[in-house]
PDB file with one MODEL, atoms N, CA, C and O in Angstrom:
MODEL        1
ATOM      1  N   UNK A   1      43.897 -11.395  27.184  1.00  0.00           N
ATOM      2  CA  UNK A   1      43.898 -11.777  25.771  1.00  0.00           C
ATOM      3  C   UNK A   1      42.475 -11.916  25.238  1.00  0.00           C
ATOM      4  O   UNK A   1      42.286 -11.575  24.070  1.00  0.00           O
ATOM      5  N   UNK A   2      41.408 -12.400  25.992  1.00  0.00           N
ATOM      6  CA  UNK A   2      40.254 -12.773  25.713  1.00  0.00           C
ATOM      7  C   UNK A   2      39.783 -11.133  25.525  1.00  0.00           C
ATOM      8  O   UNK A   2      39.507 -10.717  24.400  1.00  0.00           O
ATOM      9  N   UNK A   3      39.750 -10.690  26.125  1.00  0.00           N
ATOM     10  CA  UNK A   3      39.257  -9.265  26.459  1.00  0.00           C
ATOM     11  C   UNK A   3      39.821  -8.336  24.964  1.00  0.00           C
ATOM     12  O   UNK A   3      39.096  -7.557  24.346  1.00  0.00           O
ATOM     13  N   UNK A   4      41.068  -8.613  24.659  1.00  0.00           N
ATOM     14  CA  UNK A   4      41.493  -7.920  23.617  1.00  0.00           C
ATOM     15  C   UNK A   4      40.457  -8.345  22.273  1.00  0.00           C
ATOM     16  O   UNK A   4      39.766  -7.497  21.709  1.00  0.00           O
ATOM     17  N   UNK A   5      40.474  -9.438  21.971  1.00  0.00           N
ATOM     18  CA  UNK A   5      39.491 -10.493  21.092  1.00  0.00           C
ATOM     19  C   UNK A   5      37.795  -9.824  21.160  1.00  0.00           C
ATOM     20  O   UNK A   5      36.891  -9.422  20.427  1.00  0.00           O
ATOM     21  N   UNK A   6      38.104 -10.020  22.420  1.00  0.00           N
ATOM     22  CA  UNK A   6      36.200  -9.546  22.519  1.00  0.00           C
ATOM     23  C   UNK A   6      35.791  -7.981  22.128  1.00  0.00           C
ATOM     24  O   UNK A   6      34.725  -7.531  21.707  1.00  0.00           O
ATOM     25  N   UNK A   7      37.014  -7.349  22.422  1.00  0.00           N
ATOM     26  CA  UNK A   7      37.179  -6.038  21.700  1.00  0.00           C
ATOM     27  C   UNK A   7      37.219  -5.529  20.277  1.00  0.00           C
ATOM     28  O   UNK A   7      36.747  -4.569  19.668  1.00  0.00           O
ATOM     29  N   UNK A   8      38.031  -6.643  19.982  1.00  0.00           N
ATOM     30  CA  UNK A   8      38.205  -6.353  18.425  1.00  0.00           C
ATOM     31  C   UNK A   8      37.061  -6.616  18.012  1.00  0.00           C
ATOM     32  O   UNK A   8      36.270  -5.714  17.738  1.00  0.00           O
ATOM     33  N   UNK A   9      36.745  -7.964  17.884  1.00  0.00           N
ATOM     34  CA  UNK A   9      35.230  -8.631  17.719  1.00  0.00           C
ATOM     35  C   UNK A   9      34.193  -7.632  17.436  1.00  0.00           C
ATOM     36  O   UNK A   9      33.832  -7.574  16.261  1.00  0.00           O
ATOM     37  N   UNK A  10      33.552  -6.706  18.411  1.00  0.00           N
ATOM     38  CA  UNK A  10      32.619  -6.051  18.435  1.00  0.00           C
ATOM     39  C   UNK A  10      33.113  -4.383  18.062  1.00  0.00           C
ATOM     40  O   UNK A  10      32.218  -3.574  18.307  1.00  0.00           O
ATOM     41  N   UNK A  11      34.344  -3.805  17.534  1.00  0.00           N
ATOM     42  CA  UNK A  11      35.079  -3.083  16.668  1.00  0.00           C
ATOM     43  C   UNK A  11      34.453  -3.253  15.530  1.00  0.00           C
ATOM     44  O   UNK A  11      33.748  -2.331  15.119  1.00  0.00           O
ATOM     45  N   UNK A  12      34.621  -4.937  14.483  1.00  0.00           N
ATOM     46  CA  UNK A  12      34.305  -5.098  13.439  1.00  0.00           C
ATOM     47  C   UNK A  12      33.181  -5.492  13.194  1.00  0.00           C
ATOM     48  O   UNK A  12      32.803  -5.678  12.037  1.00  0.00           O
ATOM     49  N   UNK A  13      32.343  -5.718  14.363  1.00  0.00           N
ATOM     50  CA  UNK A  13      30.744  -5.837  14.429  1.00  0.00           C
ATOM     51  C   UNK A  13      30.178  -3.863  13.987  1.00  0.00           C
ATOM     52  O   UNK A  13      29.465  -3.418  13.088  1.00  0.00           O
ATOM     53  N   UNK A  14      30.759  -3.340  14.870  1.00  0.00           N
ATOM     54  CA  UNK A  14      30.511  -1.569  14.470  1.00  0.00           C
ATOM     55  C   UNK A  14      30.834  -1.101  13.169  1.00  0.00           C
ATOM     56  O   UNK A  14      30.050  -0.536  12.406  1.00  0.00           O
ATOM     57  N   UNK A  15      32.064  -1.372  12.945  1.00  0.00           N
ATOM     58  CA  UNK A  15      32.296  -0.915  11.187  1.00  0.00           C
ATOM     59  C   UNK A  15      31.542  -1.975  10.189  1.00  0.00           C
ATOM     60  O   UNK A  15      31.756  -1.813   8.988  1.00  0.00           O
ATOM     61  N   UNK A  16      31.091  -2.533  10.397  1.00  0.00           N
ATOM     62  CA  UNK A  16      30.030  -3.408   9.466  1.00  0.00           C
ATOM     63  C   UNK A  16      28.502  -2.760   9.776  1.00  0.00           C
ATOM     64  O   UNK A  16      27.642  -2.858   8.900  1.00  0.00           O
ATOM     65  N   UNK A  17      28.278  -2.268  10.721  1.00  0.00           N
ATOM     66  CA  UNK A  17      27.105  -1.904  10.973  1.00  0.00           C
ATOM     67  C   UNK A  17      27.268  -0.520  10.446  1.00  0.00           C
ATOM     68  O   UNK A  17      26.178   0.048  10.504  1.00  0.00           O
ATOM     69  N   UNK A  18      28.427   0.434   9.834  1.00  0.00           N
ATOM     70  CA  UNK A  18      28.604   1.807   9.986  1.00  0.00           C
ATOM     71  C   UNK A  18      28.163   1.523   8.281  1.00  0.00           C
ATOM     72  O   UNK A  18      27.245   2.056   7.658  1.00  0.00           O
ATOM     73  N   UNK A  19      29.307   0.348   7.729  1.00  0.00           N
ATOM     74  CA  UNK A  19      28.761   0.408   6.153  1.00  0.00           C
ATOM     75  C   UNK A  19      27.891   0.176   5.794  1.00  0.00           C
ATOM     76  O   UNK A  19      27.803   0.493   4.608  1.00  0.00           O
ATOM     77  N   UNK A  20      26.533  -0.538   6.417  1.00  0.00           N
ATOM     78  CA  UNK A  20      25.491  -0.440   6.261  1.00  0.00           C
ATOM     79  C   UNK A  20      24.330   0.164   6.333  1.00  0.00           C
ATOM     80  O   UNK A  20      23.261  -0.306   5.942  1.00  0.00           O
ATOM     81  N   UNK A  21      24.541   1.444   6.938  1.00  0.00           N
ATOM     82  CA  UNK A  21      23.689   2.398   7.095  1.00  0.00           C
ATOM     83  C   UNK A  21      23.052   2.980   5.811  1.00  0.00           C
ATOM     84  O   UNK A  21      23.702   2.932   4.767  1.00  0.00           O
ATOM     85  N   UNK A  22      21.706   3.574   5.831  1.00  0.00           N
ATOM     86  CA  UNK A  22      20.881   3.572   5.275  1.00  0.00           C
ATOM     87  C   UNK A  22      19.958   4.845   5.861  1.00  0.00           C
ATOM     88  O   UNK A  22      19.690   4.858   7.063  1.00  0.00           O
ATOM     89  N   UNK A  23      19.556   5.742   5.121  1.00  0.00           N
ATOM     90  CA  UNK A  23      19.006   6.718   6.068  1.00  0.00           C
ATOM     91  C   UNK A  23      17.632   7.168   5.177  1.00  0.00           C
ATOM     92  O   UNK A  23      17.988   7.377   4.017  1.00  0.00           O
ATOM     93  N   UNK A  24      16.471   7.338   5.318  1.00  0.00           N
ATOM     94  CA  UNK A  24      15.459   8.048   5.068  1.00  0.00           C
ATOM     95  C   UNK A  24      15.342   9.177   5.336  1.00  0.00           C
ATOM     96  O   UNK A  24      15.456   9.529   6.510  1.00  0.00           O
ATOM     97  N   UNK A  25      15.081  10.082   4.333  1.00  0.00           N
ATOM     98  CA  UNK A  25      14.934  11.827   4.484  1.00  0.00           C
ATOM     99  C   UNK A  25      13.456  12.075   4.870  1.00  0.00           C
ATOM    100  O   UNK A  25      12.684  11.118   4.826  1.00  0.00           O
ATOM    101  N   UNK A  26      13.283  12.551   5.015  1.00  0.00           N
ATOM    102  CA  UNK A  26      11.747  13.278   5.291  1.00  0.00           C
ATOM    103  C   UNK A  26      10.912  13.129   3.569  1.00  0.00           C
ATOM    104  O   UNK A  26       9.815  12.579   3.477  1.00  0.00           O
ATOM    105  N   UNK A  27      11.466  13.567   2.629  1.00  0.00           N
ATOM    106  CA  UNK A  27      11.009  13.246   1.617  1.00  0.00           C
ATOM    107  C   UNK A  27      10.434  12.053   1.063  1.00  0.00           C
ATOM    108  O   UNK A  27       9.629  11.919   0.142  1.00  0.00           O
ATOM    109  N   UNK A  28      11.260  10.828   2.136  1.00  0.00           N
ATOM    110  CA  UNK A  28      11.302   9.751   1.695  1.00  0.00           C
ATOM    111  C   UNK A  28      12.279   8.962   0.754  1.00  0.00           C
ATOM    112  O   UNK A  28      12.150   7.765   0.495  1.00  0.00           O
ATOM    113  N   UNK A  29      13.074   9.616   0.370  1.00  0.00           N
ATOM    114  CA  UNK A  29      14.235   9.130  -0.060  1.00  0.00           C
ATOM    115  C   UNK A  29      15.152   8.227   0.597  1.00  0.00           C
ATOM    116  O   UNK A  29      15.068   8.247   1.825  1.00  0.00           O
ATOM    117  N   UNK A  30      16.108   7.346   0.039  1.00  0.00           N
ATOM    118  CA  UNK A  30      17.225   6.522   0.708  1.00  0.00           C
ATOM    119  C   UNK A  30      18.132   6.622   0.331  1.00  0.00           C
ATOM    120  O   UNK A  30      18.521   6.198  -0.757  1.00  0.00           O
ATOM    121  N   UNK A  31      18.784   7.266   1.196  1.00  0.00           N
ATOM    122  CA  UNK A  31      20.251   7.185   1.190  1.00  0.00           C
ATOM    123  C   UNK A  31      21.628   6.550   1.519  1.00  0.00           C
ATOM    124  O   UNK A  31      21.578   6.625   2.747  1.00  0.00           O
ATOM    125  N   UNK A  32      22.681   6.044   1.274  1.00  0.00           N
ATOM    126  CA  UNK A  32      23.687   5.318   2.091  1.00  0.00           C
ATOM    127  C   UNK A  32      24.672   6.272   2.975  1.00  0.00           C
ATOM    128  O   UNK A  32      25.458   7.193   2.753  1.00  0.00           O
ATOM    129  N   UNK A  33      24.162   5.494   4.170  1.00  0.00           N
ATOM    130  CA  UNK A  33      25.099   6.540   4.649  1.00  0.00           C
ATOM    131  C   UNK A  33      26.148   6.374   5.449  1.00  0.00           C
ATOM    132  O   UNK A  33      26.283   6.986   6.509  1.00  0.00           O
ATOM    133  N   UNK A  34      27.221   5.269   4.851  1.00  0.00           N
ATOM    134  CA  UNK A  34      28.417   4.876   5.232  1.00  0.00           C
ATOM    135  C   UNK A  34      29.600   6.092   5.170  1.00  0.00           C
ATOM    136  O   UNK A  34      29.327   7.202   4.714  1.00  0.00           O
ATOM    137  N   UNK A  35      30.817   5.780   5.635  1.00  0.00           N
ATOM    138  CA  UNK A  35      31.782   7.051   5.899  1.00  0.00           C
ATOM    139  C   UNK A  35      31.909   7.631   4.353  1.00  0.00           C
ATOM    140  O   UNK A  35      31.759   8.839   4.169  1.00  0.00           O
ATOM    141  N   UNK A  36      32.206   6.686   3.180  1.00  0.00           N
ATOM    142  CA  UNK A  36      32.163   7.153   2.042  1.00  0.00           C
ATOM    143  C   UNK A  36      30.997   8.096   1.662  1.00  0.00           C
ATOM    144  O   UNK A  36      31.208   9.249   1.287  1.00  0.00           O
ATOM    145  N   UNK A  37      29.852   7.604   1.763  1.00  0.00           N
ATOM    146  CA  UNK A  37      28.820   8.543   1.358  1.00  0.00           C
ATOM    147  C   UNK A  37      28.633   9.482   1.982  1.00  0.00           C
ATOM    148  O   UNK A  37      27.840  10.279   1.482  1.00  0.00           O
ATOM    149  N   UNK A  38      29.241   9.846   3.328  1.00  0.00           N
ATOM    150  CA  UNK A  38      29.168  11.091   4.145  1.00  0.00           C
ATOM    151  C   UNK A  38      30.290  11.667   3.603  1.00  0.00           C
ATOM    152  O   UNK A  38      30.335  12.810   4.056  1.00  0.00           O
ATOM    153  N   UNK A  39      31.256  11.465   2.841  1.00  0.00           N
ATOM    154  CA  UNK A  39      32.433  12.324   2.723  1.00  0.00           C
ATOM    155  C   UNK A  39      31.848  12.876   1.373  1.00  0.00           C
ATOM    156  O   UNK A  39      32.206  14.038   1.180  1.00  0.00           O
ATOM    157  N   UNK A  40      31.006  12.334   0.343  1.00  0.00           N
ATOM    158  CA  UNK A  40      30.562  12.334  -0.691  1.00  0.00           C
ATOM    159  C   UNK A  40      28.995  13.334  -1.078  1.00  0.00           C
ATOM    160  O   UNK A  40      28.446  13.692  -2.120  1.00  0.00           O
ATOM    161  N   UNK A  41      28.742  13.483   0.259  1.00  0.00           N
ATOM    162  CA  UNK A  41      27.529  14.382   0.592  1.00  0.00           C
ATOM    163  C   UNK A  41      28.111  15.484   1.218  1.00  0.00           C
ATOM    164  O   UNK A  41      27.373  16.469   1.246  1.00  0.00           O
ATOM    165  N   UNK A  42      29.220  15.622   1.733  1.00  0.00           N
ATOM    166  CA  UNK A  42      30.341  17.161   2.301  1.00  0.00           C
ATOM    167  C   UNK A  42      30.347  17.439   1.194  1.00  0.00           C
ATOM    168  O   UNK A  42      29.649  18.380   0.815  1.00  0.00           O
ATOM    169  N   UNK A  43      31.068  16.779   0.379  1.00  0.00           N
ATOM    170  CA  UNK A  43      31.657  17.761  -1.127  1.00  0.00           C
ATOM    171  C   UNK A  43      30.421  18.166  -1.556  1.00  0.00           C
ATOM    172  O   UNK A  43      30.161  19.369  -1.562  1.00  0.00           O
ATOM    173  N   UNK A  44      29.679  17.416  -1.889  1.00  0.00           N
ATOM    174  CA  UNK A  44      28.576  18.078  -2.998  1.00  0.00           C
ATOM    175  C   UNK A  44      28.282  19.445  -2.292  1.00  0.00           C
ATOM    176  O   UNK A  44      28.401  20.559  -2.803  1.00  0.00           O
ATOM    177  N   UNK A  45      27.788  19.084  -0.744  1.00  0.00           N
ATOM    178  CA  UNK A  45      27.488  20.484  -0.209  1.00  0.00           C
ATOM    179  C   UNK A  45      28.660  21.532  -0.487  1.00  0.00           C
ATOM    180  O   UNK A  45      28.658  22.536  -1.199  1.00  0.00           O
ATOM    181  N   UNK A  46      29.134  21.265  -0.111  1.00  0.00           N
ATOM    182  CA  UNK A  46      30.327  22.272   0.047  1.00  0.00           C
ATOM    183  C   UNK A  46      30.479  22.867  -1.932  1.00  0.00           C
ATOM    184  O   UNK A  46      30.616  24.036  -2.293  1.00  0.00           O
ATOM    185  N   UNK A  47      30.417  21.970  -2.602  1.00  0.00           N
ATOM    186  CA  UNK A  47      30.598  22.868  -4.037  1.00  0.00           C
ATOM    187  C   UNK A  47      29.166  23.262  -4.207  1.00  0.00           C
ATOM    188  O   UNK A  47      29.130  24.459  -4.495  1.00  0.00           O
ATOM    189  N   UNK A  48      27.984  22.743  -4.145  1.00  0.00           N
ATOM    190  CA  UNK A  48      26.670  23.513  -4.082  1.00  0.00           C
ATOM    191  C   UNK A  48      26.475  24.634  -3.777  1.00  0.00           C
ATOM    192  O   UNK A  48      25.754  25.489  -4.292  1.00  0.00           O
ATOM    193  N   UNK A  49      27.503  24.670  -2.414  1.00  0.00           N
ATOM    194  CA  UNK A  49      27.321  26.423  -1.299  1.00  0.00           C
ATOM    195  C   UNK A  49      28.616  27.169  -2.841  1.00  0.00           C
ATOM    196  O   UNK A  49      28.608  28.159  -3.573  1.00  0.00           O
ATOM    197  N   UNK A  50      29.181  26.422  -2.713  1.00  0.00           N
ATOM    198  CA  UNK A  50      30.429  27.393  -3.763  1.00  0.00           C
ATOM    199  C   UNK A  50      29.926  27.741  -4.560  1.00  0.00           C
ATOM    200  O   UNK A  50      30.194  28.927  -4.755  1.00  0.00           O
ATOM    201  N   UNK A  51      28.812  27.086  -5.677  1.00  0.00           N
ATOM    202  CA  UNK A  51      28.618  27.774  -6.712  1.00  0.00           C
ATOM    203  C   UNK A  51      27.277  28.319  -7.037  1.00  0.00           C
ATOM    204  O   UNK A  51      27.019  28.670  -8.188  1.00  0.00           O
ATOM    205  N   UNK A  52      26.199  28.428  -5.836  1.00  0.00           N
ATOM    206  CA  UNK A  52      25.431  28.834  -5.923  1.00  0.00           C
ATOM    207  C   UNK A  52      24.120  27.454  -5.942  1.00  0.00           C
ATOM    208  O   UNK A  52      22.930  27.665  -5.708  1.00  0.00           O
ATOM    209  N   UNK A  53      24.554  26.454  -6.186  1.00  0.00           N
ATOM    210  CA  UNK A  53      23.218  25.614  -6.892  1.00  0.00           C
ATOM    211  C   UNK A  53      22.531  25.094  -5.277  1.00  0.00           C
ATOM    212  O   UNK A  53      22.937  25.112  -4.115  1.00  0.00           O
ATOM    213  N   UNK A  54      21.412  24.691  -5.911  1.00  0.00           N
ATOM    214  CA  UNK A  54      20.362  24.176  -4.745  1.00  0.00           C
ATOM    215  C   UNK A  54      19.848  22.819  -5.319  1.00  0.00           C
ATOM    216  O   UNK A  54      18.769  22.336  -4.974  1.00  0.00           O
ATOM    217  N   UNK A  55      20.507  22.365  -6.019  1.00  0.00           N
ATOM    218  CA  UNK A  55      19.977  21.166  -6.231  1.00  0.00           C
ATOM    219  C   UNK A  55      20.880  20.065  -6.892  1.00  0.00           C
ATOM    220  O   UNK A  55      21.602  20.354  -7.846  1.00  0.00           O
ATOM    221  N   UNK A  56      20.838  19.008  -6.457  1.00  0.00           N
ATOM    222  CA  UNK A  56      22.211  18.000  -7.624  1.00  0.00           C
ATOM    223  C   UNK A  56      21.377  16.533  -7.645  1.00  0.00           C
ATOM    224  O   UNK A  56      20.466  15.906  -7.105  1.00  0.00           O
ATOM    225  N   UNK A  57      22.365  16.486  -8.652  1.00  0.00           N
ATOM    226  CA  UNK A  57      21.844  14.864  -8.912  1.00  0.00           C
ATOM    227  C   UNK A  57      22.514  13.768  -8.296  1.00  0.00           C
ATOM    228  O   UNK A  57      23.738  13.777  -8.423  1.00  0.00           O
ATOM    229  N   UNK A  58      21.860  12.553  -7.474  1.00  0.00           N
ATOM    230  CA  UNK A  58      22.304  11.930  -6.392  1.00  0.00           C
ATOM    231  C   UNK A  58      21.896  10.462  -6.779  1.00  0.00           C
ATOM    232  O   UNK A  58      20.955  10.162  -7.514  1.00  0.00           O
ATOM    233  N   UNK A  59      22.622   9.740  -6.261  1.00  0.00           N
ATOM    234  CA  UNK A  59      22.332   8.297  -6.760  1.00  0.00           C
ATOM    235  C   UNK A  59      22.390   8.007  -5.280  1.00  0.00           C
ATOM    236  O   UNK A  59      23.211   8.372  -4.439  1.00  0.00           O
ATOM    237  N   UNK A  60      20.971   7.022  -5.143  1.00  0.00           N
ATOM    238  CA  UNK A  60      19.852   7.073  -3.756  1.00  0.00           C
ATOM    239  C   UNK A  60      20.838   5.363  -3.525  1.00  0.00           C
ATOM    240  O   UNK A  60      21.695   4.789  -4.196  1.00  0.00           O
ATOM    241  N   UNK A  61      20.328   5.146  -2.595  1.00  0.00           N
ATOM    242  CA  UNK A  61      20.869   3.495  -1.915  1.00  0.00           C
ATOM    243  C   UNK A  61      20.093   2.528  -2.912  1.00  0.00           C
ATOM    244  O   UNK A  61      20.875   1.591  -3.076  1.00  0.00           O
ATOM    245  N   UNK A  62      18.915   2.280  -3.680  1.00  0.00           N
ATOM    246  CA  UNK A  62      18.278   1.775  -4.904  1.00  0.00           C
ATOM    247  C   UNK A  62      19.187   1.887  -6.047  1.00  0.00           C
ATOM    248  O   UNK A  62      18.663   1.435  -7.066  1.00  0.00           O
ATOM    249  N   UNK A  63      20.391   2.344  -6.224  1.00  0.00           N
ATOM    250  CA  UNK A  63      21.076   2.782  -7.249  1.00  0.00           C
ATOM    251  C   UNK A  63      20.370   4.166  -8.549  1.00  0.00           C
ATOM    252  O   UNK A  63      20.767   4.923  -9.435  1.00  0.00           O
ATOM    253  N   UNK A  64      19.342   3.825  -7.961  1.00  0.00           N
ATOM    254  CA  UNK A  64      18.370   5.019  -9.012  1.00  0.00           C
ATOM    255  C   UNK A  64      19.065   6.829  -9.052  1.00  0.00           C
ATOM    256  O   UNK A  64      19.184   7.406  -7.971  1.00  0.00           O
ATOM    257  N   UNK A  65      19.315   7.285  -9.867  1.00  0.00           N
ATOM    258  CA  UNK A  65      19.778   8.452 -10.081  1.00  0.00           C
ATOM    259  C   UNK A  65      18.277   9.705 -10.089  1.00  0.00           C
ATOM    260  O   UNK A  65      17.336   9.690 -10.882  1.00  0.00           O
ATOM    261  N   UNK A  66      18.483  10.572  -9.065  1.00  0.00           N
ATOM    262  CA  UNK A  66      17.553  11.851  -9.052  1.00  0.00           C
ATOM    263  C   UNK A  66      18.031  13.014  -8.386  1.00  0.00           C
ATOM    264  O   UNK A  66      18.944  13.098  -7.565  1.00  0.00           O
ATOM    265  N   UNK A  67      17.237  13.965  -8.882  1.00  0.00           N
ATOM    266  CA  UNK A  67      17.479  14.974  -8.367  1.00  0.00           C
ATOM    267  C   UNK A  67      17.345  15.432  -6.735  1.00  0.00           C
ATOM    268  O   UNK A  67      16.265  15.178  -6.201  1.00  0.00           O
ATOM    269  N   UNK A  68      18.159  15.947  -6.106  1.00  0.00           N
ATOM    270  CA  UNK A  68      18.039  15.882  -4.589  1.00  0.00           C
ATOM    271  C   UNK A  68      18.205  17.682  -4.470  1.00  0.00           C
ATOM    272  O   UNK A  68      18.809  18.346  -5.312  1.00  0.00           O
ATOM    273  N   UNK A  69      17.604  18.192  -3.376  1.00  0.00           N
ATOM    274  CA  UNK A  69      17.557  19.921  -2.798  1.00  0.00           C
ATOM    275  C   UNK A  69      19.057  19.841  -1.877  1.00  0.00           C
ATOM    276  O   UNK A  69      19.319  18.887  -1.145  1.00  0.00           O
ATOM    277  N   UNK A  70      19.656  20.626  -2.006  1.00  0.00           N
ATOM    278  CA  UNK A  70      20.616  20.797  -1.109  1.00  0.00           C
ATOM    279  C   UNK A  70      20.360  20.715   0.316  1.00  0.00           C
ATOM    280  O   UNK A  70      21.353  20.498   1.012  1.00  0.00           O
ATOM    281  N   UNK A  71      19.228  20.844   0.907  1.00  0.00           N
ATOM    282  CA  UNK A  71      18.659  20.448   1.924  1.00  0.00           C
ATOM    283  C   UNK A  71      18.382  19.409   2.539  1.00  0.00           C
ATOM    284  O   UNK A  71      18.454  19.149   3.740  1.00  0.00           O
ATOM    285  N   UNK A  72      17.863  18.451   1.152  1.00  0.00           N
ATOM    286  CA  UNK A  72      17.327  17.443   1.858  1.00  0.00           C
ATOM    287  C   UNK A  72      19.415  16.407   2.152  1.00  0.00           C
ATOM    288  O   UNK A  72      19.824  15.742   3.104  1.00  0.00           O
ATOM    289  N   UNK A  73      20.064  16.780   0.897  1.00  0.00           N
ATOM    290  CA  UNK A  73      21.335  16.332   1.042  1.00  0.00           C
ATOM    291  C   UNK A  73      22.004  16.700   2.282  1.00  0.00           C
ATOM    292  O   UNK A  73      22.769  15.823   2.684  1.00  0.00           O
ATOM    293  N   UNK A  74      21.920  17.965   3.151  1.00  0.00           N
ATOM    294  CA  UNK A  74      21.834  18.522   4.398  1.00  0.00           C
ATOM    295  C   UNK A  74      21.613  17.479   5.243  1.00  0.00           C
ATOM    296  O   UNK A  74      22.367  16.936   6.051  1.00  0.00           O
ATOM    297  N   UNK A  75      20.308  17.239   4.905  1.00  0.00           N
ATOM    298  CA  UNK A  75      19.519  16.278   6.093  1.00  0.00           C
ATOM    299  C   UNK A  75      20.069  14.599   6.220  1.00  0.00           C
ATOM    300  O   UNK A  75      20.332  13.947   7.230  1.00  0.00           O
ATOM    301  N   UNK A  76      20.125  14.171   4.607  1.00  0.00           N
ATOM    302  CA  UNK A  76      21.001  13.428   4.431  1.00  0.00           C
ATOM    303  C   UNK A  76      22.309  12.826   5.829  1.00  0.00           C
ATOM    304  O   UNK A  76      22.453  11.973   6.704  1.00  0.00           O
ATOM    305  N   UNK A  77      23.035  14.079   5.151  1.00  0.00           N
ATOM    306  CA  UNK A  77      24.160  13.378   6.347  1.00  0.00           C
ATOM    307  C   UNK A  77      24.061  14.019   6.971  1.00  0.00           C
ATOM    308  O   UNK A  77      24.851  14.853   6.529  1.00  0.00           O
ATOM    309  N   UNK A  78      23.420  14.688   8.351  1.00  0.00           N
ATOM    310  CA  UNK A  78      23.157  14.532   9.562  1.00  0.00           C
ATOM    311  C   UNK A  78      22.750  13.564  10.469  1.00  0.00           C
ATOM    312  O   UNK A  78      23.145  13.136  11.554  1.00  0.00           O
ATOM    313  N   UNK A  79      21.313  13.221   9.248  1.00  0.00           N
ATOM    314  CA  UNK A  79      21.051  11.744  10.017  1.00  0.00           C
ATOM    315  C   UNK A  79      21.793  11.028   9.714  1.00  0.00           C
ATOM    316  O   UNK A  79      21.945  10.287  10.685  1.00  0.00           O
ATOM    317  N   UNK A  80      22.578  10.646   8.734  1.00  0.00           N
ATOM    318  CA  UNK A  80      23.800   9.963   8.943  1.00  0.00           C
ATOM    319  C   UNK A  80      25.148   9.773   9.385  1.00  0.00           C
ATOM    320  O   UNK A  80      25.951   8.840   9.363  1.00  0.00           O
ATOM    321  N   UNK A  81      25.139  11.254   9.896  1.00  0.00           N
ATOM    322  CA  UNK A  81      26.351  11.516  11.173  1.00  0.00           C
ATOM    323  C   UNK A  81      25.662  11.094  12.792  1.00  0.00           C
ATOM    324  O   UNK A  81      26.225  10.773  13.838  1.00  0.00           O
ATOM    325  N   UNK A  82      24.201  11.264  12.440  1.00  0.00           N
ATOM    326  CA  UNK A  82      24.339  10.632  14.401  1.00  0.00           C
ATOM    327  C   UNK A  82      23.920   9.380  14.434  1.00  0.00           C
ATOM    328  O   UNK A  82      23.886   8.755  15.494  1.00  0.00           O
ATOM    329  N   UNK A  83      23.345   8.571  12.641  1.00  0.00           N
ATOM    330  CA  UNK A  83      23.153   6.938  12.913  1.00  0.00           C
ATOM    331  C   UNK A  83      25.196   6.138  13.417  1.00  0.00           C
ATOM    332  O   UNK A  83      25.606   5.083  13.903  1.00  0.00           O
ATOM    333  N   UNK A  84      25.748   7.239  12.986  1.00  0.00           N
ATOM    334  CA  UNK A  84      26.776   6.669  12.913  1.00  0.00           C
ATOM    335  C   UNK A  84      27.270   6.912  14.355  1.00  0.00           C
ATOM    336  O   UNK A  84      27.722   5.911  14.911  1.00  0.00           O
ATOM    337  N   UNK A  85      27.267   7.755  14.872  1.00  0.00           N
ATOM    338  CA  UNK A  85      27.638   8.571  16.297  1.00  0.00           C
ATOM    339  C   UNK A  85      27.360   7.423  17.183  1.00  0.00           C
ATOM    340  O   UNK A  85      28.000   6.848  18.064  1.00  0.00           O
ATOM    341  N   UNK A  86      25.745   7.229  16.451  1.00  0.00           N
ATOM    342  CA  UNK A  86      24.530   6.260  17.868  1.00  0.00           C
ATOM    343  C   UNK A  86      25.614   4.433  17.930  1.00  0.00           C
ATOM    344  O   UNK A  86      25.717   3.606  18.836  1.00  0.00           O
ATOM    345  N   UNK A  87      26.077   4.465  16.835  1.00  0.00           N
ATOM    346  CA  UNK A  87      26.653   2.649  16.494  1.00  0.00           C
ATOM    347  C   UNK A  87      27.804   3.177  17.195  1.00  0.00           C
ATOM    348  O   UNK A  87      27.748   2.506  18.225  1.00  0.00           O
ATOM    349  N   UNK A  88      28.507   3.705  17.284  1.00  0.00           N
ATOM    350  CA  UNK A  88      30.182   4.220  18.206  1.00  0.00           C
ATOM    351  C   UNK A  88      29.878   3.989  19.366  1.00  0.00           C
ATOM    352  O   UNK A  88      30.675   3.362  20.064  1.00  0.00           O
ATOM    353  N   UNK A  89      28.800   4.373  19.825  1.00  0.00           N
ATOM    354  CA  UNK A  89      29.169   5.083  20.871  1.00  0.00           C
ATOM    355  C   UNK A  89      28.261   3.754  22.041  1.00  0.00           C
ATOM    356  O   UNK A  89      28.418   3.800  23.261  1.00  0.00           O
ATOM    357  N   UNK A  90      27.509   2.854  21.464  1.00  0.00           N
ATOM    358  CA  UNK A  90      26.974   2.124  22.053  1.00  0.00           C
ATOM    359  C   UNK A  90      27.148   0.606  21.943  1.00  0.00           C
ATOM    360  O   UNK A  90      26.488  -0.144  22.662  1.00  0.00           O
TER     361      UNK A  90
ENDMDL
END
């Protein structure tokens, strides 16, 4: 029973640490990079590649609205697929 507890425990220690992620691009930008904002950085890519554009407008973890390269949004959630990978898995 204890063991189940101590499990859960550090479950909701990980998904608190997943919504808090935060990622710096090379540019220097900040991004959030919780499961929402990774599902939210697929689409953009994914309609970016659809319609040709290389660039969108992104609202950074500051709440500040700018323009971002499809690249650096790339980079975006990668590093925020393995900050998230690195909290799972350890």
């Amino acid at each position: 029973r204890l063991a189940i507890i101590a499990a859960e425990r550090a479950k909701q220690v990980k998904v608190n640490n997943v919504s808090r992620i935060k990622i710096t691009t090379l540019s220097g930008k900040v991004f959030d990079g919780d499961e929402k904002s990774q599902d939210r950085m697929t689409r953009a890519i994914n309609i970016a590649e659809i319609t040709a554009q290389t660039e969108t407008q992104w609202k950074l973890a500051d709440n500040t609205t700018v323009m971002v390269t499809l690249g650096e949004l790339k980079e975006a959630l990668a590093l925020a697929g393995q900050e998230m990978s690195r909290i799972w898995l350890n």
